[in-house]
Coordinates of N, CA, C and O in Angstrom, one line a residue:
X9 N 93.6 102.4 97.2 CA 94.8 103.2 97.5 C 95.8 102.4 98.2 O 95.4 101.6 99.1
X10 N 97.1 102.6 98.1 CA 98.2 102.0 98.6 C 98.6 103.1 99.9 O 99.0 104.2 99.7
X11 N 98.5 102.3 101.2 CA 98.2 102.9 102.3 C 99.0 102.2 103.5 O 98.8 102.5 104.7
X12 N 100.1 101.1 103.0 CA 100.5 100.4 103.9 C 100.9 100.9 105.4 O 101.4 100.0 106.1
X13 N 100.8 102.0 106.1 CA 100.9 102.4 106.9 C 99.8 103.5 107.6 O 99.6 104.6 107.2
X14 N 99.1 103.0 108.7 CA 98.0 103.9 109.3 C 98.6 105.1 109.5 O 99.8 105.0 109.5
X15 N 98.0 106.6 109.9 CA 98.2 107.7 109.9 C 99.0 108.6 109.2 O 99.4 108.1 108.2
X16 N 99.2 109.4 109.3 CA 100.0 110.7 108.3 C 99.0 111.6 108.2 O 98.0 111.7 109.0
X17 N 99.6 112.5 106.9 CA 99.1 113.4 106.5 C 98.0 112.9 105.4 O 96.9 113.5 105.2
X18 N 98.4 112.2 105.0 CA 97.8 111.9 103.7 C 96.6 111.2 104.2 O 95.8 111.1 103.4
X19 N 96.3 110.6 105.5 CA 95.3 109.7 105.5 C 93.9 110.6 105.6 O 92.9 109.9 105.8
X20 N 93.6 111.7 105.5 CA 92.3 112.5 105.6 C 92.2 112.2 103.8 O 91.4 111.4 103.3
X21 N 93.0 112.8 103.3 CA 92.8 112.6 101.8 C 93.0 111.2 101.4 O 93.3 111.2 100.2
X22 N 92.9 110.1 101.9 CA 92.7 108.8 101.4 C 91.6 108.8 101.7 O 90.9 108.6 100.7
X23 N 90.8 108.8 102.8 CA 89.2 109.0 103.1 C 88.5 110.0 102.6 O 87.3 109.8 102.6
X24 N 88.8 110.9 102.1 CA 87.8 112.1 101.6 C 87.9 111.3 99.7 O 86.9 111.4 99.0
X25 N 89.2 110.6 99.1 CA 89.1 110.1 98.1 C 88.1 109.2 98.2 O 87.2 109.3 97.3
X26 N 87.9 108.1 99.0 CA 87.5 106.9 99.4 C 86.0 107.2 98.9 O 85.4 106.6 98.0
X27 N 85.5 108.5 100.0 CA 83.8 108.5 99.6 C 83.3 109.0 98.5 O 82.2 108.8 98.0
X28 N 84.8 110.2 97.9 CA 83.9 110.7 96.9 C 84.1 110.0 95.5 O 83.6 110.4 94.5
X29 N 84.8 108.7 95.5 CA 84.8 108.0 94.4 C 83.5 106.9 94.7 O 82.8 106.5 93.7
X30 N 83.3 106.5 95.6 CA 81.6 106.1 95.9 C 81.1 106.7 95.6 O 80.4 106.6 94.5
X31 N 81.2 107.8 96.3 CA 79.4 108.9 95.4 C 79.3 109.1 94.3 O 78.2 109.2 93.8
X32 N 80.4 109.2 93.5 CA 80.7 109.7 92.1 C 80.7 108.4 91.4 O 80.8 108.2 90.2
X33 N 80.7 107.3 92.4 CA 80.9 105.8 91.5 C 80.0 104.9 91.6 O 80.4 103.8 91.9
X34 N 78.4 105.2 91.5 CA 77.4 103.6 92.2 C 78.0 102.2 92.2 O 77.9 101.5 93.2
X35 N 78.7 101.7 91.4 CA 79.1 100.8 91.0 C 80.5 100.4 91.2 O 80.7 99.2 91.3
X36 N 81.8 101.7 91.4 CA 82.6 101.3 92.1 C 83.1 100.7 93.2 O 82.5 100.9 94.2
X37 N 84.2 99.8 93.2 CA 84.4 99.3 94.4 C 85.9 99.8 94.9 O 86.6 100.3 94.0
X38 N 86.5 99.7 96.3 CA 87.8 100.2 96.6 C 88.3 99.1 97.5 O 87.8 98.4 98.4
X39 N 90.0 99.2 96.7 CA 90.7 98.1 97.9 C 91.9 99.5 98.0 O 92.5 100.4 97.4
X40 N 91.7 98.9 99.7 CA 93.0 99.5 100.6 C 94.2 98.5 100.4 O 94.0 97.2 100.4
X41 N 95.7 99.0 100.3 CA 95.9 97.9 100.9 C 96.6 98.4 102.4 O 96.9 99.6 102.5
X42 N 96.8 97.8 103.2 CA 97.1 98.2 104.5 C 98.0 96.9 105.4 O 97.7 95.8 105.5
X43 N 98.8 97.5 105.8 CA 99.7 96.3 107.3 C 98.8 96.8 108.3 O 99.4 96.8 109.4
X44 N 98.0 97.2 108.3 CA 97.6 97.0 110.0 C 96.9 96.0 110.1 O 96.0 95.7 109.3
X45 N 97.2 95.5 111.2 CA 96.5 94.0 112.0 C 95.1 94.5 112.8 O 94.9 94.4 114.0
X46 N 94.1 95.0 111.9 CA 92.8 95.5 112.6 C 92.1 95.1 111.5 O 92.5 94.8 110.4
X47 N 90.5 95.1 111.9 CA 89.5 94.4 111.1 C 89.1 96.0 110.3 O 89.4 97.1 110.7
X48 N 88.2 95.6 109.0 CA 88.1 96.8 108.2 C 86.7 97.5 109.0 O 86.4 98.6 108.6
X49 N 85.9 96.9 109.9 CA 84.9 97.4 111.0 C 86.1 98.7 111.6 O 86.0 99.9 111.5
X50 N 87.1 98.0 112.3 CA 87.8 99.3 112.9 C 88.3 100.5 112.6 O 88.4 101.5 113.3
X51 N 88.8 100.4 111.3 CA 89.8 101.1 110.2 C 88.4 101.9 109.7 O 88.5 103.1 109.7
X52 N 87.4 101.5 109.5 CA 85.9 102.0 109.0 C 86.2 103.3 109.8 O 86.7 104.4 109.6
X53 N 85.4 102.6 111.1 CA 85.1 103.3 112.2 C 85.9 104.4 112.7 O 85.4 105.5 113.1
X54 N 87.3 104.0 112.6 CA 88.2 104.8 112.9 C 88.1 106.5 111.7 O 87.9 107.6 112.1
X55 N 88.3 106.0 110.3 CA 88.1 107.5 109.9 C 86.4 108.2 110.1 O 86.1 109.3 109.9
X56 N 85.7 107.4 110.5 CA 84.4 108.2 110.9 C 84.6 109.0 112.0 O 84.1 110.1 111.9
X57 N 85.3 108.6 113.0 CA 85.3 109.2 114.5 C 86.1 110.3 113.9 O 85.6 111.4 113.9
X58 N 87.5 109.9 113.3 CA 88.3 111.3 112.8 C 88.5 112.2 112.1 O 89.2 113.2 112.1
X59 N 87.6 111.6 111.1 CA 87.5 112.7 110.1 C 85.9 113.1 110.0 O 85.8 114.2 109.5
X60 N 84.5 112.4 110.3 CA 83.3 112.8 110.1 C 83.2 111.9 109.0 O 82.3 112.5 108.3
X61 N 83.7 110.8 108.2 CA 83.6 110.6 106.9 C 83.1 109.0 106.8 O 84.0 108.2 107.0
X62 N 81.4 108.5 106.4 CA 81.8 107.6 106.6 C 81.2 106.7 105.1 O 80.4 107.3 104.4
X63 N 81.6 105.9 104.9 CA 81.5 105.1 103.8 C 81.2 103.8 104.0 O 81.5 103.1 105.0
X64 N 80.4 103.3 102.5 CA 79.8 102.0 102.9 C 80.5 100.9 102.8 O 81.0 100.5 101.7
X65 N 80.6 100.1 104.4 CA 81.6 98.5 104.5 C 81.5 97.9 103.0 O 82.6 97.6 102.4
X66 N 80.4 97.9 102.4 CA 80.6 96.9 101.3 C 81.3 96.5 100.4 O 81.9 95.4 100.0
X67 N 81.3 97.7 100.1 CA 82.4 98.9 98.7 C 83.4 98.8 99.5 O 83.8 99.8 99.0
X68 N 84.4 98.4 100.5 CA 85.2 98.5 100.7 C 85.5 97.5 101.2 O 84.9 96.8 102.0
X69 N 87.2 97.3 100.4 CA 88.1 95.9 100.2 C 89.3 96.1 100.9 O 89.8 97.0 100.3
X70 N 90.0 95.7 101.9 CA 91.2 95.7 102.5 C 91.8 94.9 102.1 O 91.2 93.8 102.2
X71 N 93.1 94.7 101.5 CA 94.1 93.5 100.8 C 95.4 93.5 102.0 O 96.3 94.3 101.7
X72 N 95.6 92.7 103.1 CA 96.7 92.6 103.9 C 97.7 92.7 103.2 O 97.6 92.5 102.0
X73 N 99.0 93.1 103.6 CA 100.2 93.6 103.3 C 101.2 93.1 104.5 O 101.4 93.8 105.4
X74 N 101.8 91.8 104.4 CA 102.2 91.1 105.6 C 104.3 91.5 105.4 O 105.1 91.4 106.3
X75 N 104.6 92.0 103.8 CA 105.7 92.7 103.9 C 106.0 94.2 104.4 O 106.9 94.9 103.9
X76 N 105.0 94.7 105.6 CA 105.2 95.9 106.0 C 106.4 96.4 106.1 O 106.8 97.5 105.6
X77 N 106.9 95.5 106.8 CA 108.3 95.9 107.7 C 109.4 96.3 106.7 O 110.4 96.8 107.1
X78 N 109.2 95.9 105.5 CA 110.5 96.3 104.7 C 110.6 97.7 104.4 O 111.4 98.1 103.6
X79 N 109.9 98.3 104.9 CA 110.1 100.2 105.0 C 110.1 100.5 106.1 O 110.0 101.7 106.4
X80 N 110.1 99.7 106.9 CA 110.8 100.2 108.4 C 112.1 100.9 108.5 O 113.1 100.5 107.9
X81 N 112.0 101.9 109.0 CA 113.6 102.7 109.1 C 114.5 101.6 109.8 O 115.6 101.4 109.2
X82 N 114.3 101.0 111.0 CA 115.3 100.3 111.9 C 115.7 99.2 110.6 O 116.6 98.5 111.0
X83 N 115.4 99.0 109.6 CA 115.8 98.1 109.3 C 117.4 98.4 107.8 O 118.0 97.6 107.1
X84 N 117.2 99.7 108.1 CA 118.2 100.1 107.5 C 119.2 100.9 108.2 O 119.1 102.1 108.1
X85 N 120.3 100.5 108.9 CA 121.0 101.5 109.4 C 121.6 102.7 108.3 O 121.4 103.9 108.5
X86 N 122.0 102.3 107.7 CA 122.9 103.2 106.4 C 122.3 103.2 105.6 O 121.8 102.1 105.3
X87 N 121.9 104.3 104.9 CA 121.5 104.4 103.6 C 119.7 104.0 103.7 O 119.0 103.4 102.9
X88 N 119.5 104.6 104.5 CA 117.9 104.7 104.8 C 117.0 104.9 103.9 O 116.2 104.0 103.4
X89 N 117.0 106.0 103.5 CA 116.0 106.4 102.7 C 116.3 105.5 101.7 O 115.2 105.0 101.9
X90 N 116.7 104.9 101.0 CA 117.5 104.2 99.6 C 116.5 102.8 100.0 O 115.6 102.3 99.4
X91 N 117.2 102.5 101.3 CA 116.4 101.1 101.7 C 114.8 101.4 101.8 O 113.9 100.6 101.8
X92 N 114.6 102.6 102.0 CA 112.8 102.3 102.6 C 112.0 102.5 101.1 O 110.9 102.0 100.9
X93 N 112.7 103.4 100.0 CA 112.6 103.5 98.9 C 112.7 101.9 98.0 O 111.6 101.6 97.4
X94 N 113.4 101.3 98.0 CA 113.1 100.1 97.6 C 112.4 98.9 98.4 O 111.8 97.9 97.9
X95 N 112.6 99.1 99.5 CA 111.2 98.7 100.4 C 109.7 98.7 99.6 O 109.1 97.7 99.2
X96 N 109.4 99.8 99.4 CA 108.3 99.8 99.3 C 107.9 99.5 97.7 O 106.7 99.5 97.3
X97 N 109.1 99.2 96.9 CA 109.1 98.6 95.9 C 108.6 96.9 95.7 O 108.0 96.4 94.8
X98 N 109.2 96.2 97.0 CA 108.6 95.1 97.3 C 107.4 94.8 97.5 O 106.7 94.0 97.0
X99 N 107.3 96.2 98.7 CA 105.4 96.1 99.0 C 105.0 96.2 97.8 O 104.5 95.1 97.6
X100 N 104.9 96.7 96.9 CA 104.3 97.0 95.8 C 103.6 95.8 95.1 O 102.5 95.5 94.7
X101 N 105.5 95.1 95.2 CA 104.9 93.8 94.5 C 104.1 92.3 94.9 O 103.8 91.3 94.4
X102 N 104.1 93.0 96.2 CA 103.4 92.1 97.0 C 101.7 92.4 96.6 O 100.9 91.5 96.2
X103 N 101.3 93.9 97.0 CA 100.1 94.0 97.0 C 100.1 93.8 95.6 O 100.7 92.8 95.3
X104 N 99.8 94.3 94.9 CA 99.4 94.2 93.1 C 99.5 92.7 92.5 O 99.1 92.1 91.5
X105 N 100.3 92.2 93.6 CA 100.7 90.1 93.3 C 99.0 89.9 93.9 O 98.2 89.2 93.2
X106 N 98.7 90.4 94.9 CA 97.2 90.1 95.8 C 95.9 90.5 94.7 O 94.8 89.9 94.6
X107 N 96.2 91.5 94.0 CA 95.5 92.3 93.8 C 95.5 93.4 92.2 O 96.7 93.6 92.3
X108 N 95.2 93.8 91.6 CA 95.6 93.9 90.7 C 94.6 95.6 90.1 O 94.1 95.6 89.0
X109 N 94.4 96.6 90.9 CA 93.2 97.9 90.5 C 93.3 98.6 89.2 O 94.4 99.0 88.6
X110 N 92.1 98.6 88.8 CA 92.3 99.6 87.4 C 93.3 100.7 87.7 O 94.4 100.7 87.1
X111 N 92.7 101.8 88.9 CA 93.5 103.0 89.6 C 94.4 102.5 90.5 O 94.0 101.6 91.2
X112 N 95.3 102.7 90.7 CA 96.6 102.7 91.7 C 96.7 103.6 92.3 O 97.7 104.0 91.7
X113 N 96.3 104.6 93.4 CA 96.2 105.6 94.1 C 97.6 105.0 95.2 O 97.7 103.9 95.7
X114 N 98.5 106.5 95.2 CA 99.4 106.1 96.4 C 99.2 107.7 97.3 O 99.3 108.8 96.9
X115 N 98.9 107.2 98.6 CA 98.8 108.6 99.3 C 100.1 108.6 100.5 O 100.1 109.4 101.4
X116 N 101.3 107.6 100.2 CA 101.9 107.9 101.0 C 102.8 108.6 100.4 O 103.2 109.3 101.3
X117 N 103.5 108.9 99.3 CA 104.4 109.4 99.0 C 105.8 108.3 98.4 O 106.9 108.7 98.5
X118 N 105.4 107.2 97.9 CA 106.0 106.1 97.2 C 106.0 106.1 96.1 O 105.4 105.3 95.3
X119 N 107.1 107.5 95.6 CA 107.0 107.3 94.4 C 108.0 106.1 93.2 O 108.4 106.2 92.0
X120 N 108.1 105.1 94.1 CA 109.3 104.3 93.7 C 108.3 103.1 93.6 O 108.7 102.1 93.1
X121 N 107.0 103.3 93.9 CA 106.2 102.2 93.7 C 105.2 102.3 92.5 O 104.4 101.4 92.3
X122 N 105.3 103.8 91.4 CA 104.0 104.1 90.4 C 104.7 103.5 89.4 O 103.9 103.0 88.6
X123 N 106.2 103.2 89.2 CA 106.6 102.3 87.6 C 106.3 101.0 87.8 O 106.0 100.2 86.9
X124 N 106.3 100.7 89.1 CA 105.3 99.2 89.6 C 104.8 98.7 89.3 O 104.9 97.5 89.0
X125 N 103.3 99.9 88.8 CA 102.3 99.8 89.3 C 101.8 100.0 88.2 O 100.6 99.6 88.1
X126 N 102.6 100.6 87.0 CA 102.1 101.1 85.7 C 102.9 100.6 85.1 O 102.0 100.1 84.4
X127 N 103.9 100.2 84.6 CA 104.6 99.3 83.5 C 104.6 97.3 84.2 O 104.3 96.4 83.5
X128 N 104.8 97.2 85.0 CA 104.7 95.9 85.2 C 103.0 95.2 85.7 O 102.6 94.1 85.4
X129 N 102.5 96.4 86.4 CA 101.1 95.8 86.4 C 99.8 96.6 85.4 O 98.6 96.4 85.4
X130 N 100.5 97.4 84.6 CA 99.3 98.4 83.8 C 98.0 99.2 84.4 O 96.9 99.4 84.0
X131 N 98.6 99.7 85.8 CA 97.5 100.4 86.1 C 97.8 102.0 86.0 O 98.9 102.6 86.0
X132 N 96.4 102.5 85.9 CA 96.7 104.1 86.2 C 97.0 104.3 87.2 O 96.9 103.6 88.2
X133 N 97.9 105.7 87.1 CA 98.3 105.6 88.7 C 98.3 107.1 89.0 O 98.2 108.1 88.2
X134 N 98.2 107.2 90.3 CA 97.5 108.8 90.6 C 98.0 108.8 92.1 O 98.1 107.7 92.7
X135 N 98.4 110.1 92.6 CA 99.2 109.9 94.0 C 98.8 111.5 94.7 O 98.5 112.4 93.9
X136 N 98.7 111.6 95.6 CA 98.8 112.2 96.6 C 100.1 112.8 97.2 O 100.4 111.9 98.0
X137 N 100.9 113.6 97.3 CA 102.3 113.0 97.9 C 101.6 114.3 99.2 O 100.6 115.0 99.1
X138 N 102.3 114.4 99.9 CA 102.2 114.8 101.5 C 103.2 115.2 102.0 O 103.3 116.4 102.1
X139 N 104.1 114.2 102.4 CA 105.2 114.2 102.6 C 105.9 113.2 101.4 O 105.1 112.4 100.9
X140 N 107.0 113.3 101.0 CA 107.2 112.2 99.7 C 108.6 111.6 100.7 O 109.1 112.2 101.6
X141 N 108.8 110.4 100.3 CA 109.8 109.7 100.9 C 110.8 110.4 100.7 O 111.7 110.7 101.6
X142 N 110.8 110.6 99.2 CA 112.7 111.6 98.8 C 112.0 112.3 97.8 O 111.4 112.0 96.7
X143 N 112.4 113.6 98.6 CA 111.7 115.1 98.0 C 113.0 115.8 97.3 O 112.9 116.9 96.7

C-alpha cells in the first residue's frame, strides 16, 4: 500500500487490508511504502496498540520514501493542492523506481499517483480514498 504519510483516516483500513490479505494469502507478501523515520517493529507495534490488529513482521516489507516532503503543503504557497497533487506524482515515482507490486493499493487519496502506477509501471491498482486530495 502507498502510505507515505503516518495517520489519517485511511490508516485503520490500510491495516485491516494488511491482515486480511495475509489470511486470505499464505504466501503473500506486503510492501508499505512509508516516509516515516521509524523501524517496521514500531509501525508493527503501533497498529497493534491502535487498532487491535496484528500481523506477521515477516510478511511485511517497508520501502523508505526519502521524497516525502514534496507533498508538503508549506512547500507550495500558491496553488497548493496542484503542487501536492503532482508531489505525490514524484513519490510515486520514486517508490515504484524502489519497488515495483503486482497490486498498487493507495489509501491516501492520490489519485494523481494510479496512471503511475498502471500505465508506466503495469500494476493493478486499487484505492481507498478517505479523504481524496482533490474531491
Amino acid at each position: 500500500p502507498f502510505k507515505p504519510r503516518g495517520g489519517g483516516g485511511g490508516e485503520r483500513v490500510l491495516w485491516c487490508a494488511v491482515q486480511a490479505t495475509l489470511e486470505a494469502k499464505p504466501t503473500a507478501s506486503i510492501v508499505i511504502y512509508t516516509g516515516d523515520a521509524v523501524s517496521k517493529k514500531v509501525i508493527l507495534d503501533k497498529a497493534e496498540a491502535r487498532f487491535g490488529l496484528r500481523v506477521e513482521a515477516s510478511r511485511v516489507r517497508l520501502v523508505r520514501l526519502r521524497c516525502r516532503a514534496v507533498v508538503e503543503p508549506r512547500f507550495y504557497p500558491a496553488f497548493t493542492l496542484l503542487g501536492q497533487s503532482l508531489g505525490t506524482v514524484v513519490l510515486a515515482l520514486e517508490a515504484l523506481c524502489k519497488l515495483v507490486p503486482e497490486v498498487f493499493i493507495d489509501t491516501m487519496g492520490c489519485a494523481f499517483t494510479y496512471p503511475v502506477a498502471r500505465l508506466v509501471f503495469g500494476c493493478n491498482v486499487a484505492c481507498y480514498t478517505h479523504y481524496p486530495t482533490i474531491s
